[in-house]
mmCIF file of N, CA and C in Angstrom:
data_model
loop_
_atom_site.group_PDB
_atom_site.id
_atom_site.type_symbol
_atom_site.label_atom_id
_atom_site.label_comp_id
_atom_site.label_asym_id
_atom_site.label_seq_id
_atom_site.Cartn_x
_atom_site.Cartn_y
_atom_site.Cartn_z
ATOM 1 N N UNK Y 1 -19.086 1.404 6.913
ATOM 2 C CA UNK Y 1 -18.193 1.154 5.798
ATOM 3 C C UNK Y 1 -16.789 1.609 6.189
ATOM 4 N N UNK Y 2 -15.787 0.770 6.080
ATOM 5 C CA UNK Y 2 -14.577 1.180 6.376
ATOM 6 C C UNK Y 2 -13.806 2.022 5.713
ATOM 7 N N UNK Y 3 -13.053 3.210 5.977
ATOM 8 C CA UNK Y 3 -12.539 4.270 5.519
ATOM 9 C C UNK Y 3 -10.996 3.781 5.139
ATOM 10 N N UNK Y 4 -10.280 4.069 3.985
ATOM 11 C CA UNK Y 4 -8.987 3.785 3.976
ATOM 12 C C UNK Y 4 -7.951 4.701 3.359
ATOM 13 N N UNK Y 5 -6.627 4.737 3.524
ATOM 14 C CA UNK Y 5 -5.994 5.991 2.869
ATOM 15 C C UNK Y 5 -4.565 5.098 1.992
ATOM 16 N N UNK Y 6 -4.738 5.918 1.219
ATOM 17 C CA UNK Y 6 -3.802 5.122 0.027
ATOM 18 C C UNK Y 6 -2.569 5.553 -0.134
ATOM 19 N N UNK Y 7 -1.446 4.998 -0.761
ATOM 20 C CA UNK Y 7 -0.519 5.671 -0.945
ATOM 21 C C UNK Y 7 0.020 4.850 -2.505
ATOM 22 N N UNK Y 8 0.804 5.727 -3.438
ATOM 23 C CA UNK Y 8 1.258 4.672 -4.721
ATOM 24 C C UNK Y 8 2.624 5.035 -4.597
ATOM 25 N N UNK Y 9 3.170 3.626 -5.121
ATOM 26 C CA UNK Y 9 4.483 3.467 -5.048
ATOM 27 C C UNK Y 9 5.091 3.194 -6.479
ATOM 28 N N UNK Y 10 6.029 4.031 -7.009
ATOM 29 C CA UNK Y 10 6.189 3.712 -8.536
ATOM 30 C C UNK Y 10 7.894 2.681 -8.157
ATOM 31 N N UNK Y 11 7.982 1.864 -9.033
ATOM 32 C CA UNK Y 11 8.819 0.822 -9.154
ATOM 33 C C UNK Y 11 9.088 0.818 -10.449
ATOM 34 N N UNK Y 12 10.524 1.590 -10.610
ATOM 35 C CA UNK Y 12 11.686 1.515 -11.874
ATOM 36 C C UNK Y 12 11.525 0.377 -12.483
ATOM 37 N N UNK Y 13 11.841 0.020 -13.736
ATOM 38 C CA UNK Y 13 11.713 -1.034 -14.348
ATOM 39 C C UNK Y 13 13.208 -2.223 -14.480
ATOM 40 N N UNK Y 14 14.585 -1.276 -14.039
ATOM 41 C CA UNK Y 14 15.653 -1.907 -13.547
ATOM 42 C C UNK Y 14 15.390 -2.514 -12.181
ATOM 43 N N UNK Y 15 14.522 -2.816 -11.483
ATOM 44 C CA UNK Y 15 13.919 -3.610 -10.321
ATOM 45 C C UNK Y 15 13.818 -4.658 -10.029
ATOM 46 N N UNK Y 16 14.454 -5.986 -9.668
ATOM 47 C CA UNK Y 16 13.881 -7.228 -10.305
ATOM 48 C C UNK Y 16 12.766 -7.131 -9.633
ATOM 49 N N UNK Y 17 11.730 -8.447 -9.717
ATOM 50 C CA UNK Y 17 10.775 -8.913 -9.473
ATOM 51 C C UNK Y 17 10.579 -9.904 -7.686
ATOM 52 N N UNK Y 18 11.841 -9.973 -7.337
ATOM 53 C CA UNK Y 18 12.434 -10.231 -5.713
ATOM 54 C C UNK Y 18 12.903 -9.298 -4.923
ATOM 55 N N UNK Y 19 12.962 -8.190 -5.775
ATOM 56 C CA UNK Y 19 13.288 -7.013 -4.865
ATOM 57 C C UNK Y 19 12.217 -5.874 -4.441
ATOM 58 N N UNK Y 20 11.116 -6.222 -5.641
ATOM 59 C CA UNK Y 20 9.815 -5.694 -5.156
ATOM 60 C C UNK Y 20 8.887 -6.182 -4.424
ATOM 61 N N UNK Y 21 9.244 -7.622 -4.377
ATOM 62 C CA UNK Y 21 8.493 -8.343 -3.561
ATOM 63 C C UNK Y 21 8.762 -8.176 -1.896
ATOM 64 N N UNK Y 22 10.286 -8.220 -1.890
ATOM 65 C CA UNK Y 22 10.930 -7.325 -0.423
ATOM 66 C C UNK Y 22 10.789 -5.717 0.010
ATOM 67 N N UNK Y 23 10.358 -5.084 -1.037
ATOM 68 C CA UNK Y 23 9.698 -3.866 -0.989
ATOM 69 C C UNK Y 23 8.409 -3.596 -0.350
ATOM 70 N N UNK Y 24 7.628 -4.759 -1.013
ATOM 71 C CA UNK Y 24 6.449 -4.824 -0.676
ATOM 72 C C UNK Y 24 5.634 -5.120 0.503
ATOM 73 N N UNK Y 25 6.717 -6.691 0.983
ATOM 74 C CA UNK Y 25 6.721 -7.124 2.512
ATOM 75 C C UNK Y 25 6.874 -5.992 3.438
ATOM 76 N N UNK Y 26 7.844 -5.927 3.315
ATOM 77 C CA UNK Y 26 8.485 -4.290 4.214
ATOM 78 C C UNK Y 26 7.439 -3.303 4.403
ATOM 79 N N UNK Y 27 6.787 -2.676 3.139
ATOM 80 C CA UNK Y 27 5.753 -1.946 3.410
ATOM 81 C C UNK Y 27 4.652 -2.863 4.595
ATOM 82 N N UNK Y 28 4.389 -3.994 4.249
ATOM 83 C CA UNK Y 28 3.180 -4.655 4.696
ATOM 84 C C UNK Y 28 3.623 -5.042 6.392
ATOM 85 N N UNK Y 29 4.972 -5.127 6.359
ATOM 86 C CA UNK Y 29 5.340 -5.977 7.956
ATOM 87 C C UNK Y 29 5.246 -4.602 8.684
ATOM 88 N N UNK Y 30 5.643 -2.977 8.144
ATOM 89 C CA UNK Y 30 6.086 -1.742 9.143
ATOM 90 C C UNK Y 30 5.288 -1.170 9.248
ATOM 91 N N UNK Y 31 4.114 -0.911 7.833
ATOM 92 C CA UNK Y 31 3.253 0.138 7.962
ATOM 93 C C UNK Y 31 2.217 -0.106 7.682
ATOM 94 N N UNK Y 32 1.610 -1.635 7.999
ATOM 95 C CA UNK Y 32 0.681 -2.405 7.692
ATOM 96 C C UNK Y 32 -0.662 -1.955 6.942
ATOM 97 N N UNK Y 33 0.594 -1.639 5.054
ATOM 98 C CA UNK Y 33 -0.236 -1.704 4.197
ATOM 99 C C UNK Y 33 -0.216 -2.851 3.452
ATOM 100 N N UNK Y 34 -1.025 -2.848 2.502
ATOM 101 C CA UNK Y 34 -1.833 -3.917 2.096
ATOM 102 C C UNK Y 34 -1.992 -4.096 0.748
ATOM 103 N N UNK Y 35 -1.539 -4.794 -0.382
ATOM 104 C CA UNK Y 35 -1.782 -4.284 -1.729
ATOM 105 C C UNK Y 35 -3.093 -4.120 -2.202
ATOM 106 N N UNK Y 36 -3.498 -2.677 -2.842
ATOM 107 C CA UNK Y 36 -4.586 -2.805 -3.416
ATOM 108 C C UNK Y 36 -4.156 -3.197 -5.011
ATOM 109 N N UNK Y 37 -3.738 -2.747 -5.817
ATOM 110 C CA UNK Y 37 -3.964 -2.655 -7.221
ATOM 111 C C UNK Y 37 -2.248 -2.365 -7.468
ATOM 112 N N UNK Y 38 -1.694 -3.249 -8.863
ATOM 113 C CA UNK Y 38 -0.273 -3.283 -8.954
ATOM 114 C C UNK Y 38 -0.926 -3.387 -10.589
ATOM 115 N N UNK Y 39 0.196 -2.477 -10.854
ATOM 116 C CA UNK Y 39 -0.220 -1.920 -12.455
ATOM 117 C C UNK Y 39 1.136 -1.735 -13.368
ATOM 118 N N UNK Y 40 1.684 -3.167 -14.055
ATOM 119 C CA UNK Y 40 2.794 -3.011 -15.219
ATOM 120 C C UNK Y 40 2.722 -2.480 -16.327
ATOM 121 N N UNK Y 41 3.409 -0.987 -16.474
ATOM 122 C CA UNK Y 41 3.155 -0.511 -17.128
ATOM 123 C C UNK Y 41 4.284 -0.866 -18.466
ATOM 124 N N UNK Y 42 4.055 0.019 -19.913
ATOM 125 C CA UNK Y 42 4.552 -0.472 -21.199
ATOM 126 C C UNK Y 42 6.142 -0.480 -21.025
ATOM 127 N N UNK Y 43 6.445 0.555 -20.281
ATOM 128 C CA UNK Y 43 8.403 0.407 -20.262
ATOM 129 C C UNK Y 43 8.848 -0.382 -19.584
ATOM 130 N N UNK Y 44 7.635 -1.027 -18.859
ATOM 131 C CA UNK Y 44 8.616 -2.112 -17.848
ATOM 132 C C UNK Y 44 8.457 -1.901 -16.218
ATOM 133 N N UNK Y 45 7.740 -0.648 -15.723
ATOM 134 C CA UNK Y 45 8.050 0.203 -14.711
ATOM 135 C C UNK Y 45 6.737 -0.631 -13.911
ATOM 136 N N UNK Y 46 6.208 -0.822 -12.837
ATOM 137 C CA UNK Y 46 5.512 -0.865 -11.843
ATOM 138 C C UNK Y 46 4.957 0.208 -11.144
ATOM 139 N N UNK Y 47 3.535 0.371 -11.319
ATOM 140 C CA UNK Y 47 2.741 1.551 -10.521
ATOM 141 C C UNK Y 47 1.523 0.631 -9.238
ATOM 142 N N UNK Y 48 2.557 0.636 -8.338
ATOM 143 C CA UNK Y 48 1.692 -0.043 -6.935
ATOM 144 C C UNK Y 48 0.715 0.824 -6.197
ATOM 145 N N UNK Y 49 -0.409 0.357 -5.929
ATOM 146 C CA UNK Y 49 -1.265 1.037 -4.805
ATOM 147 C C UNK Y 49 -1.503 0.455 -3.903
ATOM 148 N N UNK Y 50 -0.662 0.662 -2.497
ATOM 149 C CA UNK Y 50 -1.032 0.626 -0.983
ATOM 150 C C UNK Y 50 -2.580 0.966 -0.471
ATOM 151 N N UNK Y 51 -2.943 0.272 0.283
ATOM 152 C CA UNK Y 51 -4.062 1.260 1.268
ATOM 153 C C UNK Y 51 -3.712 0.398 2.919
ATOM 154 N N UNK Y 52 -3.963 1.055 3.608
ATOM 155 C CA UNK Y 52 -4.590 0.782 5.059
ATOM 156 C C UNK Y 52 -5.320 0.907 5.495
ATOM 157 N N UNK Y 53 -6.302 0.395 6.087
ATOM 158 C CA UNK Y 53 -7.620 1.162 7.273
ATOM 159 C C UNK Y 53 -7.306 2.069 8.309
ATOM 160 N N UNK Y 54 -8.270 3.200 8.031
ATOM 161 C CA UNK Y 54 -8.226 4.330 9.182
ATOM 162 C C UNK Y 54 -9.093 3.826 10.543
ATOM 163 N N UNK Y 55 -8.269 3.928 11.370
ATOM 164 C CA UNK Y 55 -9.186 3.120 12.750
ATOM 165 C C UNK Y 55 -9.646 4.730 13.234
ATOM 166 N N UNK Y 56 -10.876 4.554 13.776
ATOM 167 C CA UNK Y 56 -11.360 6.096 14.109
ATOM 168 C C UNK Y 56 -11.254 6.047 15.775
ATOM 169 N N UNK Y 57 -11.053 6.711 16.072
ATOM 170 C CA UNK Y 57 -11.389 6.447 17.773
ATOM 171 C C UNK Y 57 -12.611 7.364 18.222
ATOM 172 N N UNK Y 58 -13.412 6.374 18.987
ATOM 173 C CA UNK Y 58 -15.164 7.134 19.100
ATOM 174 C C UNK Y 58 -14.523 7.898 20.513
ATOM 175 N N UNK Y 59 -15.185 9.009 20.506
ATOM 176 C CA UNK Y 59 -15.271 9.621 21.746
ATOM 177 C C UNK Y 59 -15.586 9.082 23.085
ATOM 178 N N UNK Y 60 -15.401 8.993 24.040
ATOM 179 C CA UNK Y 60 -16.375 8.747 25.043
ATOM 180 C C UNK Y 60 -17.161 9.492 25.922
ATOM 181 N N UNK Y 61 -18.538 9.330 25.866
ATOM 182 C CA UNK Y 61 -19.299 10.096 26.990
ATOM 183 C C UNK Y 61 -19.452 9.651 28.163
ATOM 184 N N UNK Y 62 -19.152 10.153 29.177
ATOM 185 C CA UNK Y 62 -19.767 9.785 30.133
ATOM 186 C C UNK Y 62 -20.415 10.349 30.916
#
């Protein structure tokens, strides 16, 4: 099962809706996260959740 680590990003509600979207890319092109869950809240504000996969590196025996 793949392991992942999250991060949330809150987004002001003076934000347009093209500037979070360039927010969002950016996250996804540099730090290749990924949207999990984007949550508009009552004032207007945006509560985003990032995740990425943790790649593990196996030991080697030899």
């Amino acid at each position: 099962m793949p392991e992942y680590e999250f991060v949330d990003v809150h987004v002001p509600r003076g934000v347009s809706r093209k500037e979070t979207t360039r927010l969002l890319t950016d996250h996804a092109e540099y730090g290749h996260w990924e949207l999990y869950r984007l949550t508009l809240l009552r004032d207007g504000s945006r509560k985003v959740r990032l995740r990425r996969r943790i790649i593990r590196q196996v030991r080697a025996t030899w």
